Coordinates of C-alpha atoms and ligand atoms in Angstrom, one line a residue:
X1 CA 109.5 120.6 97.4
X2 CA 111.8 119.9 100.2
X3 CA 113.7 116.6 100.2
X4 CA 115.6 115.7 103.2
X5 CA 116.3 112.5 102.3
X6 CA 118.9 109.9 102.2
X7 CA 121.2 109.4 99.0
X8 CA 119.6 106.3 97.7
X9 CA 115.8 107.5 98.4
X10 CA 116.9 111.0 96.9
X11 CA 118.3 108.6 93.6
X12 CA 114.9 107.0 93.5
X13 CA 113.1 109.7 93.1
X14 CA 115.2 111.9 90.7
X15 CA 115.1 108.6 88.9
X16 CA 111.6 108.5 88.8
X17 CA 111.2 112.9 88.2
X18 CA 110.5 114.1 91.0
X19 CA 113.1 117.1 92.5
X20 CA 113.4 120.7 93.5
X21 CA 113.7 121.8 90.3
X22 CA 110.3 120.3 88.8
X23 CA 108.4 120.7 92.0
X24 CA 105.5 122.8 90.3
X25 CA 105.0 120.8 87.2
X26 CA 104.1 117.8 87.8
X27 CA 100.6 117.1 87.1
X28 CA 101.1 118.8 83.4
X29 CA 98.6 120.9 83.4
X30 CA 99.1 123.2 85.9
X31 CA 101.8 124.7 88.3
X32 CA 101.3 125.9 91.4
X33 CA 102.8 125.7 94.8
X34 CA 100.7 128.9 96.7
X35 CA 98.2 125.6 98.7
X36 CA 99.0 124.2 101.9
X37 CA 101.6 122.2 102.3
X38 CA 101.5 118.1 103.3
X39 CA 104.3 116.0 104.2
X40 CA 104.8 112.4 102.7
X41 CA 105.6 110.0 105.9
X42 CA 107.9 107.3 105.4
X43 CA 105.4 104.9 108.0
X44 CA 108.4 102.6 108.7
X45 CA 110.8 105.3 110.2
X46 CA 107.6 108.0 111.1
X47 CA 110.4 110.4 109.1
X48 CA 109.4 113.0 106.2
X49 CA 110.3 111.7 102.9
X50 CA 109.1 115.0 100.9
X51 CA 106.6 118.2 101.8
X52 CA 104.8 118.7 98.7
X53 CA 102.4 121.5 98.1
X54 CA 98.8 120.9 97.4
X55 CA 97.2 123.0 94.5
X56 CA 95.5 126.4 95.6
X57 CA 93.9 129.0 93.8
X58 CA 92.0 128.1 90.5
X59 CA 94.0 125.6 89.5
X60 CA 91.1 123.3 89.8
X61 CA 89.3 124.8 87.2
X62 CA 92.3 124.7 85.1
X63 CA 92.5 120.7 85.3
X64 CA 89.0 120.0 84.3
X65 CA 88.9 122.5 81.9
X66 CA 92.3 120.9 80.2
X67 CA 91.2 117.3 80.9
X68 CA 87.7 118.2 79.1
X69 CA 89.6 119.5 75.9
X70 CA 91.9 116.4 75.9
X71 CA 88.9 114.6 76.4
X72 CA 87.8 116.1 73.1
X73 CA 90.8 115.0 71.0
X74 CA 91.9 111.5 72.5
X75 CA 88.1 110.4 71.9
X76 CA 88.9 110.7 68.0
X77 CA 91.7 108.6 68.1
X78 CA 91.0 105.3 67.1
X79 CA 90.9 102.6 69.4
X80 CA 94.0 100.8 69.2
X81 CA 96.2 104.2 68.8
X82 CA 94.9 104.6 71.9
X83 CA 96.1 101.2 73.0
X84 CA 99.6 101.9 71.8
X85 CA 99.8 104.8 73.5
X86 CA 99.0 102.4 77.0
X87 CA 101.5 99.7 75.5
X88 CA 104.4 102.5 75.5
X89 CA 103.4 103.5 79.2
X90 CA 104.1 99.8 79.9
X91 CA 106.9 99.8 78.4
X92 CA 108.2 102.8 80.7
X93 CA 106.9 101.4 83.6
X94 CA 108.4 98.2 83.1
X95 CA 112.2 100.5 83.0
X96 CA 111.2 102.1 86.1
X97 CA 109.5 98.9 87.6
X98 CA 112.1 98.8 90.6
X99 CA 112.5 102.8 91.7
X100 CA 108.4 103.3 91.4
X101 CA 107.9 99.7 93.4
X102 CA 110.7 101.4 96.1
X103 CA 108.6 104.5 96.5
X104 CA 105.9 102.4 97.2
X105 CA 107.4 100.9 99.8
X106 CA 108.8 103.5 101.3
X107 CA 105.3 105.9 100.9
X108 CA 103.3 103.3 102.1
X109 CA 105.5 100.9 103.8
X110 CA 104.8 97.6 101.8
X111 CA 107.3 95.1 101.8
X112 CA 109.0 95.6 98.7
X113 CA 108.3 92.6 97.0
X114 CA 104.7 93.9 97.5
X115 CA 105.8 97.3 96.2
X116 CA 107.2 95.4 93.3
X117 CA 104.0 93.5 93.2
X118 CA 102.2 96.3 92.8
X119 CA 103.7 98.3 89.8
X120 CA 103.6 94.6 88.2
X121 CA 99.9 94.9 89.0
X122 CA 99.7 97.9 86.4
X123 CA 101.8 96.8 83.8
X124 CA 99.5 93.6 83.7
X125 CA 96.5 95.8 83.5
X126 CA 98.6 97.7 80.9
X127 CA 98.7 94.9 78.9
X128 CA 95.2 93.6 78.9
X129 CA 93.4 97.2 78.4
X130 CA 96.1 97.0 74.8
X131 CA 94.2 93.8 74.4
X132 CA 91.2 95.4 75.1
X133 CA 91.9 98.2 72.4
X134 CA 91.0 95.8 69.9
X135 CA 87.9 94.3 71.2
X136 CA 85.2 97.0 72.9
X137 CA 82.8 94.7 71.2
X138 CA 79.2 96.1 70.8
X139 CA 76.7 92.8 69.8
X140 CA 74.9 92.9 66.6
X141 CA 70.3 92.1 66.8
X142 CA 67.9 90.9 64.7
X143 CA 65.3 93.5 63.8
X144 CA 62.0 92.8 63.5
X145 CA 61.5 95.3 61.1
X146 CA 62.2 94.3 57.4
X147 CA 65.3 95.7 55.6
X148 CA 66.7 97.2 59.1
X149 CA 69.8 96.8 61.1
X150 CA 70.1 97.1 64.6
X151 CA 73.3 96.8 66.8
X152 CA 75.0 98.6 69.9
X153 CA 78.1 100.4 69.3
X154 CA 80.2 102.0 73.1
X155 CA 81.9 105.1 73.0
X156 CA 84.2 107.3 75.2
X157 CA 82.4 108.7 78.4
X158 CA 84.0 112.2 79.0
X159 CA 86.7 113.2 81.5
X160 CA 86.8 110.8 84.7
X161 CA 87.5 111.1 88.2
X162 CA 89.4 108.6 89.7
X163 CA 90.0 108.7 93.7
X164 CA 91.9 106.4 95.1
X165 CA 93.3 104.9 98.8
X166 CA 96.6 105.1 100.3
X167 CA 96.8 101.2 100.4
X168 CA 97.4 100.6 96.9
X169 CA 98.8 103.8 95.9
X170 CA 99.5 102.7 92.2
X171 CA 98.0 100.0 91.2
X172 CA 94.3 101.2 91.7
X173 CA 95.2 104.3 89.2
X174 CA 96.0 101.9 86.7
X175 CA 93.2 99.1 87.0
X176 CA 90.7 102.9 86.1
X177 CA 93.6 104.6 83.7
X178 CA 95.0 102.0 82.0
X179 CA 90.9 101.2 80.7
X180 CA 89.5 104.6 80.9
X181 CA 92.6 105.4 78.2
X182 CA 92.2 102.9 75.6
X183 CA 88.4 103.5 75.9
X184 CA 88.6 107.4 74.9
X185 CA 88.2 108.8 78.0
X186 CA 90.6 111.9 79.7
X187 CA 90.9 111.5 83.9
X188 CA 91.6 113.3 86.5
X189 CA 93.1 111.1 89.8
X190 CA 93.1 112.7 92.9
X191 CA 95.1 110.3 95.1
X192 CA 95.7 109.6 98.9
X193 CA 97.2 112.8 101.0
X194 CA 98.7 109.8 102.6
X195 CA 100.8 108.7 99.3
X196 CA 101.6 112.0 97.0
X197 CA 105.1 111.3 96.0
X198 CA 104.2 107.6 94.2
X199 CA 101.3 109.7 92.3
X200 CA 103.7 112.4 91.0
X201 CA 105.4 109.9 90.0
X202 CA 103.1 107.6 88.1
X203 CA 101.7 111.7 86.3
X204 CA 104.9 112.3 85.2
X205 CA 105.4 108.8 84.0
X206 CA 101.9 109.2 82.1
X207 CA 102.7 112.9 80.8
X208 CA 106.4 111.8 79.2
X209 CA 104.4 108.9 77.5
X210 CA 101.9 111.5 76.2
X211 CA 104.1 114.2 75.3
X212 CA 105.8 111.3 73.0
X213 CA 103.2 110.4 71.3
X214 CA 101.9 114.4 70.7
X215 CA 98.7 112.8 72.7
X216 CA 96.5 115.7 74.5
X217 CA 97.1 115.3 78.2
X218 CA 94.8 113.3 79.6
X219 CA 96.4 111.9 82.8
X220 CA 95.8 114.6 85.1
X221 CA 96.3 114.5 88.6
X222 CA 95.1 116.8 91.2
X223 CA 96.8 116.6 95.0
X224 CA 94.6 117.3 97.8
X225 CA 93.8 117.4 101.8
X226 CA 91.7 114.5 103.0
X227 CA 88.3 115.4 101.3
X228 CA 87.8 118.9 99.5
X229 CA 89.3 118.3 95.8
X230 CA 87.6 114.7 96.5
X231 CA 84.2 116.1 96.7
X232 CA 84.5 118.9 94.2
X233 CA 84.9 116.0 91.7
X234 CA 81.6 114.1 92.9
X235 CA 79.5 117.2 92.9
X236 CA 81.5 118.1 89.6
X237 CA 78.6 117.6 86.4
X238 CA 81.2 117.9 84.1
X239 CA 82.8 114.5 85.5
X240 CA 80.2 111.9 84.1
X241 CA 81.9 109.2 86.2
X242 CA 83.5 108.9 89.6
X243 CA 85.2 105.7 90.1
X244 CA 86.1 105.6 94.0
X245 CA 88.3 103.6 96.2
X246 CA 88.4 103.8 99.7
X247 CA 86.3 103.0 103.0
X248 CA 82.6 102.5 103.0
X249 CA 82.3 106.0 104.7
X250 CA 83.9 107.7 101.6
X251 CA 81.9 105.5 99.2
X252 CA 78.3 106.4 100.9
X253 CA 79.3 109.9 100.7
X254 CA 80.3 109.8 97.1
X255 CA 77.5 107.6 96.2
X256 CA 75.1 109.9 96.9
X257 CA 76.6 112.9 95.6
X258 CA 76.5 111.4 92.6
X259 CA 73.6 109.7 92.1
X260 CA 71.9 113.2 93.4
X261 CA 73.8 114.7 89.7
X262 CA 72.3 111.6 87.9
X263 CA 76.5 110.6 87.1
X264 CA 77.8 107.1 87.5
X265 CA 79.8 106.1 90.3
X266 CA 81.6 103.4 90.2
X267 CA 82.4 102.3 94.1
X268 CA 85.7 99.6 95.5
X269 CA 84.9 100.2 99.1
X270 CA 85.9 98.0 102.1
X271 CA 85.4 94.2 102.7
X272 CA 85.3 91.9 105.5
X273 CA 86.6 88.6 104.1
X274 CA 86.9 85.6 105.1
X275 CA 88.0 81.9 104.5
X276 CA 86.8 79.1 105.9
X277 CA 88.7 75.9 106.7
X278 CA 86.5 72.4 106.8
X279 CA 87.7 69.4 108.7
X280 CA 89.0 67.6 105.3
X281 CA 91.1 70.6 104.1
X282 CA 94.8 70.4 102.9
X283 CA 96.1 72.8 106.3
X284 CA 99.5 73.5 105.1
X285 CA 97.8 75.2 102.2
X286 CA 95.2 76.8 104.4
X287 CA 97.6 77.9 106.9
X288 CA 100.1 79.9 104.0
X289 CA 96.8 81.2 103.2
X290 CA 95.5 82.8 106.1
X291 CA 98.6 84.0 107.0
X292 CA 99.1 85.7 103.5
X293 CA 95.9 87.1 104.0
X294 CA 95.9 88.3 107.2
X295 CA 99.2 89.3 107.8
X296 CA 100.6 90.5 104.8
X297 CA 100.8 94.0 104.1
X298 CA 100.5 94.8 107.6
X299 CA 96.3 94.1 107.1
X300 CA 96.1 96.7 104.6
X301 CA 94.3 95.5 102.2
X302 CA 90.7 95.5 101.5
X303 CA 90.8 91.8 100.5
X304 CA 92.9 91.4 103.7
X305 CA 91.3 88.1 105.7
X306 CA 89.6 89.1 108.4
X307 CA 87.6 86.3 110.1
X308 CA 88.8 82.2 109.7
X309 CA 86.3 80.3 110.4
X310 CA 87.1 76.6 111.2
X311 CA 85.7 73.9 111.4
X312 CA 85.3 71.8 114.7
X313 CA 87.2 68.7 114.2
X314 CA 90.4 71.0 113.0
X315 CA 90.2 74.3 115.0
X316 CA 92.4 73.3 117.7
X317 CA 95.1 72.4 115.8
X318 CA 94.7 75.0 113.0
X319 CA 94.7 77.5 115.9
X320 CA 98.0 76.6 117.6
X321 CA 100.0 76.3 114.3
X322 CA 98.5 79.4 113.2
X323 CA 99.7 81.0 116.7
X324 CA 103.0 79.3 116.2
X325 CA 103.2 80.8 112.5
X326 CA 102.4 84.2 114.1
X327 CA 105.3 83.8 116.7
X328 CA 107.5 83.6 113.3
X329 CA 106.4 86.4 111.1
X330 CA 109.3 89.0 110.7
X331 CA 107.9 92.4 111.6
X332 CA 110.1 95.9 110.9
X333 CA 111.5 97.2 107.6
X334 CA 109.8 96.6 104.4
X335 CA 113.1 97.0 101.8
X336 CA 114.9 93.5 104.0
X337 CA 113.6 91.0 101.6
X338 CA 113.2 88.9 105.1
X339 CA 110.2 91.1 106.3
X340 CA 106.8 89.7 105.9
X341 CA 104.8 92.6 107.5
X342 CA 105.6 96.5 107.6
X343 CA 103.7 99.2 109.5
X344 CA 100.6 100.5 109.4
X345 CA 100.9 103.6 107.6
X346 CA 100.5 106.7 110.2
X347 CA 99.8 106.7 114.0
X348 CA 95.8 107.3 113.6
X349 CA 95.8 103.4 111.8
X350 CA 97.4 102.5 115.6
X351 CA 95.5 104.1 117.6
X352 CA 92.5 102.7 115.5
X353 CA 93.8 99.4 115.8
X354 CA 94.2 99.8 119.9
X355 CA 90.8 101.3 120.2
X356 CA 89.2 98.2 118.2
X357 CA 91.2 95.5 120.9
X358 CA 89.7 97.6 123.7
X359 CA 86.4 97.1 121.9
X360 CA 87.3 93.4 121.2
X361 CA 87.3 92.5 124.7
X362 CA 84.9 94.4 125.8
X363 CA 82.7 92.2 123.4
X364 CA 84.2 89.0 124.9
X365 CA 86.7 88.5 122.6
X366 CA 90.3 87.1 123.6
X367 CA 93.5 87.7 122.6
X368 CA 95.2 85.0 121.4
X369 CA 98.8 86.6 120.1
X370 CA 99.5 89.9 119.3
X371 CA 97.5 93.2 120.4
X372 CA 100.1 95.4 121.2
X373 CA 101.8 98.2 119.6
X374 CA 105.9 97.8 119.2
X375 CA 108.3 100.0 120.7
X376 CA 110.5 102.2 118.4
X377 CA 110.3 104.7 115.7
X378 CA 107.5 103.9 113.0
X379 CA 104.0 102.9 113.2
X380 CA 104.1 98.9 114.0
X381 CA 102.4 96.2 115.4
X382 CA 101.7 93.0 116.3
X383 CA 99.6 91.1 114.1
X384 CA 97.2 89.8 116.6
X385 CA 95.0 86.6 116.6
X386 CA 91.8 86.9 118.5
X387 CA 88.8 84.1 119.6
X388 CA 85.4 85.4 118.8
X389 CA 82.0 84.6 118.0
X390 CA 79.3 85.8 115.9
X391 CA 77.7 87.6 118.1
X392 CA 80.1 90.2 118.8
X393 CA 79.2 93.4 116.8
X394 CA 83.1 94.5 116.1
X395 CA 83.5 91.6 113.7
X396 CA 81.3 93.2 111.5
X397 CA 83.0 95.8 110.6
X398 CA 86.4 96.5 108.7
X399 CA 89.4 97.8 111.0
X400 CA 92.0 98.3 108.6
X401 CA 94.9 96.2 110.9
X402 CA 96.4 93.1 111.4
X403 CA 93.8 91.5 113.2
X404 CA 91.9 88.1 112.6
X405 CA 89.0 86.8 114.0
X406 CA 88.8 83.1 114.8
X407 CA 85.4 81.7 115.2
X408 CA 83.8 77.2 115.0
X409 CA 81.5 76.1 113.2
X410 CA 80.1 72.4 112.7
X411 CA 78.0 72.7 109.3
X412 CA 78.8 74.1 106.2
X413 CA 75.0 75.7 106.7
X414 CA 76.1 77.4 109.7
X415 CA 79.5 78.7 108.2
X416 CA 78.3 80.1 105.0
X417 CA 75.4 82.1 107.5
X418 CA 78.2 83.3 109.3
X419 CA 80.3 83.7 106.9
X420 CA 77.5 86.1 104.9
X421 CA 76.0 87.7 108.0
X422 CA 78.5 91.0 107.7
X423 CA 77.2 94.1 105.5
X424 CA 80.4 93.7 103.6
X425 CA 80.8 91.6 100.5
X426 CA 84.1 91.7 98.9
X427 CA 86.2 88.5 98.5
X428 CA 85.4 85.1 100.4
X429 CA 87.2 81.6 100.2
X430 CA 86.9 78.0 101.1
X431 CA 89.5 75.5 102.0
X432 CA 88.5 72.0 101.6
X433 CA 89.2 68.7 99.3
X434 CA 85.6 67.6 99.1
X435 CA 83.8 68.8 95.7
X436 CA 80.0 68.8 97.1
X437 CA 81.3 71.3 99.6
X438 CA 83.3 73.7 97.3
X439 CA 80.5 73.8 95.2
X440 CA 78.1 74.6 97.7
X441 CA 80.4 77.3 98.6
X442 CA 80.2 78.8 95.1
X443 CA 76.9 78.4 94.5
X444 CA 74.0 80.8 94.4
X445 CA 73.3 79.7 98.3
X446 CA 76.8 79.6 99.3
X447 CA 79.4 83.2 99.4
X448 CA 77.9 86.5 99.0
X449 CA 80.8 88.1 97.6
X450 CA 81.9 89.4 94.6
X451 CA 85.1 87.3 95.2
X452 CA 84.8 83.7 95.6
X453 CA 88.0 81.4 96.2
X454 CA 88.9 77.4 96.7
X455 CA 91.8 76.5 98.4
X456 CA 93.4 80.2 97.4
X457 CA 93.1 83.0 100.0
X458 CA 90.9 86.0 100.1
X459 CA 94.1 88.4 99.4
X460 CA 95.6 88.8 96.2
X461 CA 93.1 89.1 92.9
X462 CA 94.4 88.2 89.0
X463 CA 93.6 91.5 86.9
X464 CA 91.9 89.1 84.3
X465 CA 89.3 88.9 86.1
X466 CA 86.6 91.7 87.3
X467 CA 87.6 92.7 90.5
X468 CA 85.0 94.2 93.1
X469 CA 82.3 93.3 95.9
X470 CA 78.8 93.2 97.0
X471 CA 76.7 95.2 99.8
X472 CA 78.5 97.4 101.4
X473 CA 81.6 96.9 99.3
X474 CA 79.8 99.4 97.0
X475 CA 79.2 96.7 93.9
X476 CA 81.7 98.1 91.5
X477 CA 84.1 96.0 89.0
X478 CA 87.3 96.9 87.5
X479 CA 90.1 95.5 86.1
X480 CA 88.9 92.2 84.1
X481 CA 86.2 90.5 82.1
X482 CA 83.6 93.4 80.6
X483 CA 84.2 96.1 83.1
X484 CA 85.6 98.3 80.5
X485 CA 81.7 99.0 80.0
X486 CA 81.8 101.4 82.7
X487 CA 84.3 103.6 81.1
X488 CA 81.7 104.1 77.9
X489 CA 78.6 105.0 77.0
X490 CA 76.6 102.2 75.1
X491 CA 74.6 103.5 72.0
X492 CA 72.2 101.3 70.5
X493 CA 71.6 102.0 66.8
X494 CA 68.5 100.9 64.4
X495 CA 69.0 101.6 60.6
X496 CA 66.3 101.6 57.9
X497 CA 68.0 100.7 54.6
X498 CA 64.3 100.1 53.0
X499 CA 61.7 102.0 51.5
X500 CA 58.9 101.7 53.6
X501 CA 58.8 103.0 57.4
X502 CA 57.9 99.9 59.6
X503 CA 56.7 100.5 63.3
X504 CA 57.8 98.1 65.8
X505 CA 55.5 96.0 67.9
X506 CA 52.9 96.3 64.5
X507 CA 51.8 99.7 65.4
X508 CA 50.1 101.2 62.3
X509 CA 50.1 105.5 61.9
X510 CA 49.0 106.0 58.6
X511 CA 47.4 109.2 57.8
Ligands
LIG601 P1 89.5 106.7 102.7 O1 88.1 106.4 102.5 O2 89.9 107.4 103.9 O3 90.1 107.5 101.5 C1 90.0 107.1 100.1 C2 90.1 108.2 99.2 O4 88.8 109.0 99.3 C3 91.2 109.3 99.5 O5 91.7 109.8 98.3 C4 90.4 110.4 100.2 O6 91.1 111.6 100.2 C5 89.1 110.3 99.5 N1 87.9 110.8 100.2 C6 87.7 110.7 101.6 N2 86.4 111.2 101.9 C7 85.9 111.7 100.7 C8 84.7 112.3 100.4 N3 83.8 112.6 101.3 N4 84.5 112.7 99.1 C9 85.4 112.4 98.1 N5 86.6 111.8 98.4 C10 86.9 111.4 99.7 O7 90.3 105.2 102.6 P2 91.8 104.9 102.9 O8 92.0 104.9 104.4 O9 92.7 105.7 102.0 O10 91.9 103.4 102.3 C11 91.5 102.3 103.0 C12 90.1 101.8 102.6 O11 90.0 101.6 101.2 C13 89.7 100.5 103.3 O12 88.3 100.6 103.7 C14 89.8 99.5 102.1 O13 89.0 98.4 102.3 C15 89.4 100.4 101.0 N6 89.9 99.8 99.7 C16 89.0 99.2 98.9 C17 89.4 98.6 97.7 C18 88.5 97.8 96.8 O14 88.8 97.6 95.7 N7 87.3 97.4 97.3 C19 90.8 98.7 97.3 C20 91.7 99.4 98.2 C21 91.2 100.0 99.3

């Protein structure tokens, strides 16, 4: 690995494990630097921060064969050993909370109370897959045969392939690891090309927490180029799930790849979200909001509001505070706590950004702040405002920037069709004081996504929760609730303690 690096990034990271000497090891398993070599981009300088060296030659083969033998052992541990071993990786990431959340924001150019956020975001899923250690509940039936017992009992899966996005380099690894571990199951996490150095980080983290515990190494990570190592693992039979994060592109391609081998896939693709604002909402509350969501890392997340639609009687207003609040946002480097948006995180997220404007107006849309790209090293922009209407087929689709749509209504019927006419699904919200219409929002007739909010934004999920979206969002859950069902196979068990041999349904076979 080359580092050419300032002093305090080059602390960080030999904080954190990561330096010439160990630049081989680091996904445990296996040791190779004879790939092609990548370069990790600081997005808010354009700068190298490290060249790392993919994995060449068989070293694939080498991580699924070790991830499948650790898969062998860690399913006989019990439960909640497993669920220790996850409470000590808390533990270590709580001491290293502040250099990993850094690297975040340096890899990916979060703000780094965001960065900070986000390796939060994995202790608290930390902490509720320990809870969860204890209770991978299987229910208990009535037979209808005399003298039998029936129940369902879940166990481990097999080795797992987790791929994740550059947007949330860390946190996405741990809402699949941090489950996937205390349920039995080994993984192998190929991460972004656009975020390697946060992933070696978070494997090495993994492997010294392991390597305590004498565990068998089942936090394997595999580095590669935009797709190949990706879609060896979908095609791979010996993966019986692939949980995948990324844009709807990736997640149609994985999808079927999957399905076509009969594994599960478990899919976290884009969204297209939205909140909308009725005439009796609280506005300060709705304005924070929609800035949050909109703004706030730079666009970049796939909860990231999108489209604000408002109704009549307020849009006016709403509009020119909302440009005036745009006029205010501080835009440049993510480690001054006084920045509220960062970069986009390489030049082709610009250039997308400046071909979907072009697109914008040639749709009819206008520009109402914002659209351009700003001067100076680093890959930012303006967070731009834009009036649209339905009608315009751009708004249907995710461009992963800082731009919102703004679009009147006059019913609640005609924003919820709007609001539900994009093949995206993910999170949704509302913003009013009246309880007929928040209810109607969150009804079976009202949002079509996975996520529904009042009077809190589209951005920013609880990990209690399970966390996911409809349509073209790919209809996965993780984090919360029962999605640790995903990570197991279910087993449902009948036992004959009697002496006679009852059929169900009354079907008599007597000879
Ligand atoms: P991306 O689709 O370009 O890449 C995501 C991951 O998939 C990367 O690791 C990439 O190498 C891999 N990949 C790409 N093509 C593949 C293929 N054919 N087979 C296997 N793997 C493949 O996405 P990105 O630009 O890194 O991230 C942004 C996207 O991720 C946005 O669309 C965003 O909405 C989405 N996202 C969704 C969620 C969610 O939970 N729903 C969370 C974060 C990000």
């Amino acid at each position: 690995m080359t580092l050419t690096l300032d002093d305090q990034v080059q602390a960080t990271l030999r904080e954190l494990g990561i330096d010439d000497e160990n630049s081989g090891g680091f996904a445990g398993t296996w040791s190779a630097l004879e790939g092609t070599r990548i370069e990790s981009i600081n997005p808010a300088t354009g700068k190298t921060l490290a060249a790392v060296w993919l994995p060449g030659g068989d070293t694939y083969e080498k991580v699924v064969a070790s991830s499948a033998a650790a898969y062998e052992e860690w399913r006989t541990w019990t439960a909640p050993a497993r669920g220790e071993v996850v409470r000590q990786l808390c533990d270590e990431l709580r001491k290293h909370k502040d250099a990993l959340g850094h690297l975040v924001s340096l890899e990916v150019g979060k703000v780094l109370s965001e960065g900070l956020g986000e390796v939060q975001e994995m202790i608290d899923m930390g902490d509720l897959a320990v809870g969860m250690s204890r209770q991978l509940y299987g229910k208990t039936m009535h037979s209808e045969r005399p003298l039998h017992r029936m129940y369902e009992q879940w166990h481990p899966l097999g080795p797992v392939g987790i791929i994740t996005a550059f947007n949330f380099p860390v946190a996405v690894w741990a809402w699949n690891a941090m489950v996937a571990a205390v349920c039995g199951d080994s993984m192998i996490w190929k991460p972004s090309h656009l975020a390697p150095l946060t992933a070696i980080a978070v494997t090495k983290i993994g492997e010294r927490v392991l390597a305590a515990n004498d565990a068998p190494p089942i936090f394997n990570m595999l580095l590669g180029g935009r797709k190949e190592v990706g879609e060896r693992m979908t095609a791979d039979r010996r993966l019986p799930l692939i949980s995948a994060t990324g844009s709807t592109r990736m997640g149609k391609a994985v999808g079927q790849a999957v399905a076509d081998r009969f594994g599960r896939a478990l899919l976290e693709l884009g969204g297209n979200n939205a909140i909308v604002v009725m005439d009796d909402a609280d506005l300060d509350l709705a304005l924070r909001a929609v800035l949050f969501g909109a703004v706030g890392t730079a666009g970049q997340r796939c909860t990231s509001t999108r489209r604000l639609l408002l109704q009549r009687g307020i849009a006016a207003e709403f509009k020119a505070r909302l440009m005036e609040a745009y006029g205010s946002v501080r835009i440049g480097d993510p480690s001054d706590p006084k920045t509220l948006m960062g970069p986009l995180i390489d030049q082709s997220a610009v250039d997308n950004m400046m071909a979907a404007l072009v697109r914008i107006q040639s749709e009819g849309g206008v520009i109402l702040t914002g659209g351009k790209t700003i001067e100076g090293p680093g890959f930012f922009v303006q967070p731009t405002l834009v009036e649209a209407n339905a009608a315009m087929p751009v708004t249907c689709e995710e461009t992963f920037a800082p731009i919102l749509y703004t679009f009147e209504f006059d019913t609640l019927d005609e924003a919820i069709e709007v609001h539900n006419s994009v093949p995206q699904g993910l999170s949704s919200a509302i913003f009013t004081l009246n309880m007929r219409h928040a209810e109607r929002f969150l009804s079976a007739a009202g949002s079509d996504c996975g996520i529904a909010n009042v009077n809190i934004g589209t951005s920013g999920a609880e990990i209690g929760g399970a966390f996911g979206g409809e349509k073209e969002t790919g209809g996965g859950r993780e984090a919360g609730s029962d999605s640790w069902k995903i990570y197991m196979r279910r087993q449902t068990c009948t036992l004959n303690w009697g002496e006679e041999l009852p059929l169900a349904q009354g079907v008599e076979f007597e000879v």
